[in-house]
Coordinates of C-alpha atoms in Angstrom, one line a residue:
X1 CA 11.7 -15.3 -12.7
X2 CA 9.5 -12.4 -13.7
X3 CA 8.1 -10.6 -10.6
X4 CA 4.4 -10.3 -9.8
X5 CA 3.3 -6.8 -10.8
X6 CA -0.1 -6.5 -12.3
X7 CA -3.2 -7.8 -10.5
X8 CA -6.8 -7.7 -11.8
X9 CA -9.1 -7.6 -8.8
X10 CA -12.8 -8.4 -9.2
X11 CA -15.0 -7.5 -6.2
X12 CA -18.5 -6.1 -6.2
X13 CA -18.5 -4.7 -2.6
X14 CA -17.0 -1.2 -2.7
X15 CA -15.5 -1.2 0.8
X16 CA -13.7 -4.5 0.2
X17 CA -12.6 -3.4 -3.2
X18 CA -11.0 -0.2 -1.8
X19 CA -9.3 -2.0 1.2
X20 CA -7.9 -4.7 -1.1
X21 CA -6.6 -2.2 -3.7
X22 CA -5.0 0.0 -1.1
X23 CA -3.4 -3.0 0.6
X24 CA -2.0 -4.4 -2.6
X25 CA -0.8 -1.1 -3.9
X26 CA 0.7 0.3 -0.7
X27 CA 2.0 -2.9 1.0
X28 CA 2.7 -5.0 -2.1
X29 CA 3.7 -2.3 -4.5
X30 CA 1.5 -3.9 -7.2
X31 CA -0.4 -2.2 -10.0
X32 CA -4.0 -3.1 -9.4
X33 CA -7.0 -2.7 -11.6
X34 CA -10.2 -3.1 -9.5
X35 CA -13.4 -4.1 -11.3
X36 CA -16.8 -4.0 -9.7
X37 CA -18.3 -6.7 -11.9
X38 CA -17.5 -9.8 -14.0
X39 CA -18.5 -8.0 -17.1
X40 CA -16.1 -5.1 -16.3
X41 CA -13.3 -7.6 -15.8
X42 CA -14.1 -9.3 -19.1
X43 CA -14.0 -5.9 -20.8
X44 CA -10.6 -4.9 -19.3
X45 CA -8.6 -8.2 -18.9
X46 CA -6.9 -8.2 -22.3
X47 CA -6.0 -4.6 -22.3
X48 CA -4.7 -4.7 -18.7
X49 CA -2.8 -8.0 -19.2
X50 CA -2.7 -9.1 -15.6
X51 CA 0.0 -11.3 -14.1
X52 CA -2.6 -12.6 -11.6
X53 CA -6.3 -12.4 -11.0
X54 CA -7.8 -12.0 -7.6
X55 CA -11.6 -12.4 -7.6
X56 CA -14.6 -12.8 -5.5
X57 CA -16.7 -16.0 -6.1
X58 CA -20.0 -14.4 -5.3
X59 CA -20.7 -11.7 -7.9
X60 CA -24.0 -10.2 -9.1
X61 CA -25.3 -11.2 -12.5
X62 CA -22.4 -13.7 -13.1
X63 CA -21.0 -16.3 -10.8
X64 CA -17.3 -16.6 -10.2
X65 CA -17.4 -19.9 -12.1
X66 CA -19.1 -18.3 -15.1
X67 CA -16.5 -15.5 -15.0
X68 CA -13.6 -18.0 -14.9
X69 CA -15.0 -19.9 -17.9
X70 CA -15.4 -16.7 -19.9
X71 CA -11.9 -15.4 -18.8
X72 CA -10.5 -18.7 -20.0
X73 CA -11.8 -17.9 -23.5
X74 CA -9.9 -14.5 -23.5
X75 CA -6.6 -15.3 -21.8
X76 CA -4.5 -18.3 -20.8
X77 CA -5.5 -19.0 -17.2
X78 CA -2.7 -21.7 -16.9
X79 CA -0.2 -18.8 -17.3
X80 CA -2.2 -16.3 -15.3
X81 CA -2.9 -17.7 -11.8
X82 CA -6.2 -17.1 -10.2
X83 CA -6.8 -16.6 -6.4
X84 CA -10.4 -16.8 -5.3
X85 CA -11.9 -14.9 -2.3
X86 CA -15.0 -16.3 -0.8
X87 CA -17.2 -15.6 2.2
X88 CA -18.6 -19.2 2.1
X89 CA -17.4 -21.7 4.6
X90 CA -17.3 -24.4 1.9
X91 CA -17.0 -24.4 -1.8
X92 CA -19.5 -26.5 -3.7
X93 CA -17.4 -26.6 -6.9
X94 CA -15.0 -29.5 -7.7
X95 CA -11.4 -28.6 -6.8
X96 CA -10.2 -30.3 -10.0
X97 CA -12.4 -28.0 -12.0
X98 CA -10.9 -25.0 -10.2
X99 CA -7.4 -26.2 -11.0
X100 CA -8.3 -26.7 -14.6
X101 CA -9.5 -23.1 -14.8
X102 CA -6.2 -21.8 -13.3
X103 CA -7.3 -21.4 -9.6
X104 CA -4.2 -21.7 -7.4
X105 CA -5.6 -20.7 -4.0
X106 CA -8.8 -20.1 -2.2
X107 CA -8.8 -17.3 0.5
X108 CA -11.7 -16.9 2.9
X109 CA -13.2 -13.6 3.9
X110 CA -12.6 -11.8 6.1
X111 CA -9.0 -11.8 5.1
X112 CA -6.1 -9.9 6.6
X113 CA -5.2 -7.0 4.3
X114 CA -1.8 -6.7 5.8
X115 CA -1.0 -10.3 4.8
X116 CA -2.7 -10.3 1.4
X117 CA 0.3 -9.2 -0.7
X118 CA 2.5 -11.8 0.9
X119 CA -0.1 -14.5 0.3
X120 CA -0.3 -13.6 -3.4
X121 CA 3.5 -13.5 -3.7
X122 CA 3.6 -17.1 -2.2
X123 CA 1.1 -18.2 -4.9
X124 CA 3.2 -16.5 -7.6
X125 CA 6.5 -18.0 -6.3
X126 CA 5.0 -21.5 -6.1
X127 CA 3.8 -21.2 -9.7
X128 CA 7.3 -20.4 -10.9
X129 CA 9.2 -23.0 -8.9

């Protein structure tokens, strides 16, 4: 099984973006590309070729659902698992729609940065079993 190495991270809040990137790079040993917007992620995703996408659901100018739909036109989200981060206590979107778009896990904010790499590895390993 190929190890998880490259993570595309989409988060508009600078402090969360930095904490997440540092946690994933220092604790997980991953190569992380952090994008501040959905458009930046769309511009970078094919060049970066991520193994996994970690993204916030609440983004300015483009919802997480819109971003997922547009990413699905650029890369195969069945082969690139998506983990969503949300500050919402409930998710209004249909779980089947999430699965169809490659979402493997939903994590709630605030999250434990010390556990994030392990949580993403669990998702990766479950995908490859």
